[in-house]
CSV table of C-alpha atoms in Angstrom, one decimal:
chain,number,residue,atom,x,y,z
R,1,UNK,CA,0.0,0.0,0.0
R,2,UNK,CA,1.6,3.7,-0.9
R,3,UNK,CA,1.3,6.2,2.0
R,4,UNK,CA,-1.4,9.4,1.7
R,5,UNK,CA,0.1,12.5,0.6
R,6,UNK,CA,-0.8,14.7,3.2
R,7,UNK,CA,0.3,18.3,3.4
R,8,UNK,CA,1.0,19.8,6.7
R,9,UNK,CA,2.1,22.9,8.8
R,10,UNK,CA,4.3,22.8,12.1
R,11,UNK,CA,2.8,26.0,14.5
R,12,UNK,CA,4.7,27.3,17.2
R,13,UNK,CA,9.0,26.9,18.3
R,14,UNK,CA,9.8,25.1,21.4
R,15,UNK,CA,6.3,23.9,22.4
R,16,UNK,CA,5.0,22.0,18.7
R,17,UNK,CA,1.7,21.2,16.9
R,18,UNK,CA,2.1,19.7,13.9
R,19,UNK,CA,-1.5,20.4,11.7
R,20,UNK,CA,-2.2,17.8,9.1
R,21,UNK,CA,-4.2,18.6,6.0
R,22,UNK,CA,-7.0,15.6,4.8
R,23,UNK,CA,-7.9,15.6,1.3
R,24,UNK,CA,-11.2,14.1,1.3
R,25,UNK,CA,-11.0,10.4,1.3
R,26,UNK,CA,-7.1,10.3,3.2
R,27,UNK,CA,-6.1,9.3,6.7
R,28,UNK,CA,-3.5,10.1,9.0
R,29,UNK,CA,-2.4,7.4,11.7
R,30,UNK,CA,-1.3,8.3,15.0
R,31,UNK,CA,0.0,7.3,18.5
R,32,UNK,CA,-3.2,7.2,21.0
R,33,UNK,CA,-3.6,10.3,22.9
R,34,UNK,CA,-1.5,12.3,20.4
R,35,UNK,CA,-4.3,14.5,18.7
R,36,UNK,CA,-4.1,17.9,19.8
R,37,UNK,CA,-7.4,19.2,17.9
R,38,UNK,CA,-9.2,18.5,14.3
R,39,UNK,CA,-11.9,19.9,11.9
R,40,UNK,CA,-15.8,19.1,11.4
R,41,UNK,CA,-15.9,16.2,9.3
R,42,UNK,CA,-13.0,14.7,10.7
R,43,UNK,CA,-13.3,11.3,12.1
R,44,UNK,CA,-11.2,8.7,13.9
R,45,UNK,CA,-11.5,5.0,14.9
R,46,UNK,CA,-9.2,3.1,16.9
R,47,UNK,CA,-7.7,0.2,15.6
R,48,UNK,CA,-5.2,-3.0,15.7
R,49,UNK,CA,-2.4,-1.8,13.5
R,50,UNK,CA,-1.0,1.0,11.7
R,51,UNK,CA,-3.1,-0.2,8.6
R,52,UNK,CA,-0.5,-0.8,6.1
R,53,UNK,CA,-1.5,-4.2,5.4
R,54,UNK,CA,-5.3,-4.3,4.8
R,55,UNK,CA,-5.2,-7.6,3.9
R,56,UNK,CA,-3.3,-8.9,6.8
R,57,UNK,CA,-4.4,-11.9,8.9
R,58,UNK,CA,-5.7,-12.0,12.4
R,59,UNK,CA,-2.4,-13.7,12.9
R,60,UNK,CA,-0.5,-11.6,11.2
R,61,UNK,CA,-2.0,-8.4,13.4
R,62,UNK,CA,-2.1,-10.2,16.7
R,63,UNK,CA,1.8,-11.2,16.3
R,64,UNK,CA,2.7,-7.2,15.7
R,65,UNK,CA,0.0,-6.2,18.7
R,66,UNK,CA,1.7,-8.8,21.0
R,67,UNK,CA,5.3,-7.3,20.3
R,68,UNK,CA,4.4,-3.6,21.1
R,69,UNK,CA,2.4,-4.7,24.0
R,70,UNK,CA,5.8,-6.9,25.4
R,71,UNK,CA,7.8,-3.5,25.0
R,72,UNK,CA,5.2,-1.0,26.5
R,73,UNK,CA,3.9,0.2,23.2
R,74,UNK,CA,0.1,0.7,22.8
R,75,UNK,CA,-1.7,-1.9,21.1
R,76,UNK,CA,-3.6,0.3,19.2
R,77,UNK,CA,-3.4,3.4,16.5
R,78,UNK,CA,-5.7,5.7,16.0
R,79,UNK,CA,-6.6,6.2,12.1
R,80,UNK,CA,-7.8,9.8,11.6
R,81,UNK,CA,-10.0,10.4,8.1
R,82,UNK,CA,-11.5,13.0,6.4
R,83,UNK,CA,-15.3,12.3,5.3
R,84,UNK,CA,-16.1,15.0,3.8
R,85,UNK,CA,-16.2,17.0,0.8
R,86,UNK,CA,-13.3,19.7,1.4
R,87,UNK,CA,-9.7,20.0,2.9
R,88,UNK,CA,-10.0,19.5,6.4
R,89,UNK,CA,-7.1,19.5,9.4
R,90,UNK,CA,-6.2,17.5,12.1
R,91,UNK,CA,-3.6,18.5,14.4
R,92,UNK,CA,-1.2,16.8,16.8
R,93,UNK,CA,1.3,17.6,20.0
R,94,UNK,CA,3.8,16.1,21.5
R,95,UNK,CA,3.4,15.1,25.2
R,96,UNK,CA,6.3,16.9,26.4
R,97,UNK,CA,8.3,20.1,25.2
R,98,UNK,CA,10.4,20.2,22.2
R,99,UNK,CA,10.3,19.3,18.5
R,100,UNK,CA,8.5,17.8,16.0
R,101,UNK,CA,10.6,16.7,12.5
R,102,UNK,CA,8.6,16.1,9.5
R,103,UNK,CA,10.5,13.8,7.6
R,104,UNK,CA,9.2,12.3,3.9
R,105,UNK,CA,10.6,8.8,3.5
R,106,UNK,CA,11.0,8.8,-0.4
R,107,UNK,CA,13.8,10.9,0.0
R,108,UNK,CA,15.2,8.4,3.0
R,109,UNK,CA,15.4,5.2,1.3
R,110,UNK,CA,12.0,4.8,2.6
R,111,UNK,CA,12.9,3.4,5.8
R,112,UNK,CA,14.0,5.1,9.2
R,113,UNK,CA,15.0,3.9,12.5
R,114,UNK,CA,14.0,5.6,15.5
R,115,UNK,CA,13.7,5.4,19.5
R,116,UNK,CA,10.5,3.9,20.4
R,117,UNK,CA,8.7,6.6,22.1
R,118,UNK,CA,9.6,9.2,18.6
R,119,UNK,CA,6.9,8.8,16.4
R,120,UNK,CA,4.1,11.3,16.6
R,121,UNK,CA,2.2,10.6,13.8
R,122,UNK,CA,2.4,9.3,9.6
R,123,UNK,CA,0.4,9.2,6.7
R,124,UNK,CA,-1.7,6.2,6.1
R,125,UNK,CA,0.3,3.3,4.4
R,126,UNK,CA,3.2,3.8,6.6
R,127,UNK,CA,4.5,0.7,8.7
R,128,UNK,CA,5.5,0.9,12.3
R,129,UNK,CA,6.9,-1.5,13.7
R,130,UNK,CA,8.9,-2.4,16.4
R,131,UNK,CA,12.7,-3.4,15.7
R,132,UNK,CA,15.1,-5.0,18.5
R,133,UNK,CA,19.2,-3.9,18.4
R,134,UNK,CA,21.1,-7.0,16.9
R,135,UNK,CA,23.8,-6.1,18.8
R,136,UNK,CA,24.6,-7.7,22.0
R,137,UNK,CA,25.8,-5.0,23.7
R,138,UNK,CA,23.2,-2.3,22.6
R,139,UNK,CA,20.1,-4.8,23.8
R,140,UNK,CA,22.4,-5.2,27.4
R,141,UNK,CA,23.2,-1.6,28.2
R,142,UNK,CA,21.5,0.6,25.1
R,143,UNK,CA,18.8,1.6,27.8
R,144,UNK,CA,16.5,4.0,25.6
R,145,UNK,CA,18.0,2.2,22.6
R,146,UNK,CA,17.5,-1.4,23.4
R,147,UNK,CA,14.0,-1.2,21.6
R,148,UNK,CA,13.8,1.2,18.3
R,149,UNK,CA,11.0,1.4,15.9
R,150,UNK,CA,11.4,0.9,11.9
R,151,UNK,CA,9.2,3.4,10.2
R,152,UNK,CA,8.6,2.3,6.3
R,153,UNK,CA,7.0,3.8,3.1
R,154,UNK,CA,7.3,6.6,0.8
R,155,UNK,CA,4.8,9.7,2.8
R,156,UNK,CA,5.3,11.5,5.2
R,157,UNK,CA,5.9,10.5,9.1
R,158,UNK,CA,6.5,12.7,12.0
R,159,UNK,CA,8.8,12.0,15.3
R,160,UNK,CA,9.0,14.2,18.3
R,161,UNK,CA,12.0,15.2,20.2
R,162,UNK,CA,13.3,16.7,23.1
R,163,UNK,CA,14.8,20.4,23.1
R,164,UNK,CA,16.3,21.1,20.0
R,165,UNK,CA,17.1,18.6,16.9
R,166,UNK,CA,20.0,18.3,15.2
R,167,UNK,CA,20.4,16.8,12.3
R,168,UNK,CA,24.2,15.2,11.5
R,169,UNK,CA,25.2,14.0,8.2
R,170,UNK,CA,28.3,11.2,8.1
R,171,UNK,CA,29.7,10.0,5.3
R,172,UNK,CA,31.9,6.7,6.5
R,173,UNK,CA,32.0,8.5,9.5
R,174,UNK,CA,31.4,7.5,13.3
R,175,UNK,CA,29.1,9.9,15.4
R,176,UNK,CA,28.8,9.0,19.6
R,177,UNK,CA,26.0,10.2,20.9
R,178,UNK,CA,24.7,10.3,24.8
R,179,UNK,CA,22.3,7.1,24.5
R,180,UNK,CA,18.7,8.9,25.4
R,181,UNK,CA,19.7,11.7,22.8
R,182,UNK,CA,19.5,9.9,19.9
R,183,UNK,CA,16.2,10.1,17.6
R,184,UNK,CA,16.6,8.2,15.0
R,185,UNK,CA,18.9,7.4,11.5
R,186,UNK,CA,18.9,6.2,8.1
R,187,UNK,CA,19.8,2.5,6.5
R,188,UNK,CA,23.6,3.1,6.2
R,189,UNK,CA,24.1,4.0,9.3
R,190,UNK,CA,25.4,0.7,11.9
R,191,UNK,CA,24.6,1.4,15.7
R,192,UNK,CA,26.1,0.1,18.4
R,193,UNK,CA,27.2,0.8,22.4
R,194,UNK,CA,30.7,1.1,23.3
R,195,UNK,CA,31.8,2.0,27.1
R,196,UNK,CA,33.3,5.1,28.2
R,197,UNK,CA,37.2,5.0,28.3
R,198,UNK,CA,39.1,5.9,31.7
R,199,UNK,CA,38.0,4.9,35.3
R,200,UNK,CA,37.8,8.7,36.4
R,201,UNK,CA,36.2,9.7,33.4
R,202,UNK,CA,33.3,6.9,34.4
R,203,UNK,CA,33.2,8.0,37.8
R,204,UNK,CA,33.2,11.5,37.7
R,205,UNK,CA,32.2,12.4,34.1
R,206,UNK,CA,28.5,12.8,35.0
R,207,UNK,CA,28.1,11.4,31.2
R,208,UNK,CA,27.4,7.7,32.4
R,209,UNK,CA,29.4,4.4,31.2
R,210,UNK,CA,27.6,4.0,28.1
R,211,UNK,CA,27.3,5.7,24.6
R,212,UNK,CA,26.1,5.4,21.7
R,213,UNK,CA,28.6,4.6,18.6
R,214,UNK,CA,26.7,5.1,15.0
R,215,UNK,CA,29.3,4.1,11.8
R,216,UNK,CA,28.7,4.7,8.2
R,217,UNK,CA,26.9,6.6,5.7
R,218,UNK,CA,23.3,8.5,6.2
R,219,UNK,CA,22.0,10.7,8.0
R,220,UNK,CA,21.6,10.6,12.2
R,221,UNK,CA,18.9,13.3,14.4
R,222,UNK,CA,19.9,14.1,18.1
R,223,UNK,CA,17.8,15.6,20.3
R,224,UNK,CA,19.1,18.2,23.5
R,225,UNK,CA,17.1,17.2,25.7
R,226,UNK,CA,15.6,14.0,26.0
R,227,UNK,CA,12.5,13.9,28.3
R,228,UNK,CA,14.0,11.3,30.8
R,229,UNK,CA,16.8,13.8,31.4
R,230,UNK,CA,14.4,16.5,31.8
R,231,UNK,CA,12.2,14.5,34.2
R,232,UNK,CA,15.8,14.0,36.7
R,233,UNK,CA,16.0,17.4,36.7
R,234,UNK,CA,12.8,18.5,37.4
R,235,UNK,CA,12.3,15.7,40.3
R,236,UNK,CA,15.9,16.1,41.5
R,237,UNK,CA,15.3,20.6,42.0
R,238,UNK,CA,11.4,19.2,43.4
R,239,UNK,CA,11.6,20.7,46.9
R,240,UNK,CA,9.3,17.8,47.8
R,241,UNK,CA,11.8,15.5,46.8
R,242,UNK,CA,14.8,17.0,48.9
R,243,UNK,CA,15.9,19.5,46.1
R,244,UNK,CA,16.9,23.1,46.8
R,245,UNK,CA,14.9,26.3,45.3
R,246,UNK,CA,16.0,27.6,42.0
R,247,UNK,CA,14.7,31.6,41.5
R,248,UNK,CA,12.3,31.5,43.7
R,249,UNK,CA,12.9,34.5,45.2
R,250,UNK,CA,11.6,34.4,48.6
R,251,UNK,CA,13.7,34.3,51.7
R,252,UNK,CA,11.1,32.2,53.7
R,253,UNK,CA,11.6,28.9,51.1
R,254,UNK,CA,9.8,26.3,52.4
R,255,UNK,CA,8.6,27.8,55.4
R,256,UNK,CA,7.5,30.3,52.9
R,257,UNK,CA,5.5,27.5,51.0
R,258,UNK,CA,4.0,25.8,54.2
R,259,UNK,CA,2.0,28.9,55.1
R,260,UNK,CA,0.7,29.6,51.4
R,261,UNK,CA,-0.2,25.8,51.6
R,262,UNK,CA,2.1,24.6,48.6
């Protein structure tokens, strides 16, 4: 099955929507509880599947809903259609800030590899599915990279990211990247984990013992600020959670909080 061609406008800088346009008749597939807003005559339906096989089996769809279900992954997709007689939009945000890359996968070989939690949302027709490491030492200590999705066809798909994306180009080249930062990277491109060098560099380097090592020839998106990262922070400065104010301002701190009831 080719994908839709959908057009599409990304609204806003640090804090994403990404509006899809619906001809009449085309569909967009997304992650549930993804869809931001979307136009009268817009309709969705939750299903098994990402719908790129129509004629898939019951087999077939329960194999590829039992291996996102083992890795955390929803079960379900939500396929988004227009129904009526005019351009309609649907629109979609990511769950936490940063940004969302529209990428068209005719001009990627029609195939990307991503971290799991990346895709947003795709055209109809594209596959998603969920792709192991075949390296041992990547599936042992890849953390965020153990599990990665493959995201096929020849529309365009749509992966969030934390902070701010940057996209690298190698050419036989080798790129190391903090494990949680990579996004995702082209067929070309070999990825693997390697461990930091130097006991005093893994003790008090504060960049952990792992990273990731990607070899070859394609293109590779890194994100700033992946959400785990951003979620130690914010729990570690919590002043519930033993962490010290940050501009708060007031010379009372907690005591401060305690009488406004906070």
């Amino acid at each position: 099955m080719r994908c839709h061609e959908v057009d599409y406008e990304i609204i806003g800088e640090a804090l994403q929507v990404v509006e899809v346009e619906l001809d009449p008749g085309e569909k967009v597939i997304a992650e549930a509880g993804m869809m931001n807003y979307m136009e009268e005559d817009v309709t969705f339906e939750t299903k098994m599947g990402d719908g790129s096989e129509p004629d898939q089996g019951l087999m077939g769809k329960l194999f590829s809903a039992g291996k996102r279900m083992v890795m955390g992954e929803s079960v379900f997709m939500t396929h988004f259609g227009n129904e009526g007689t005019a351009k309609r939009r649907v629109a979609f945000a990511a769950p936490y800030p940063g940004s969302i890359v529209p990428l068209n996968l005719a001009e990627y070989g029609e195939r990307i590899t991503c971290q799991k939690d990346a895709f947003l949302c795709a055209a109809l027709g594209t596959k998603v599915e969920i792709a192991f490491s075949k390296k041992i030492g990547a599936g042992f200590f890849g953390g965020e990279g153990f599990v990665l999705q493959k995201l096929e066809g020849d529309g365009m798909v749509f992966v969030q990211a934390g902070g701010t994306v940057v996209k690298k180009e190698l050419n036989n080249g080798v790129l190391r990247v903090d494990t949680g930062c990579l996004v995702g990277f082209t067929d070309g491109i070999e990825y693997d984990i390697e461990m930091v060098k130097g006991l005093k560099s893994m003790i008090f380097g504060g960049e952990g013992l792992w990273l990731a090592t990607l070899k070859g020839t394609g293109s590779v998106w890194v994100q700033s600020l992946p959400f785990s990262r951003l979620a130690d922070r914010l729990i570690a400065s919590a002043p519930a959670s033993g962490g010290s104010d940050k501009g708060e301002g007031s010379v009372l701190g907690g005591l401060g909080r305690m009488l406004d009831g906070r």
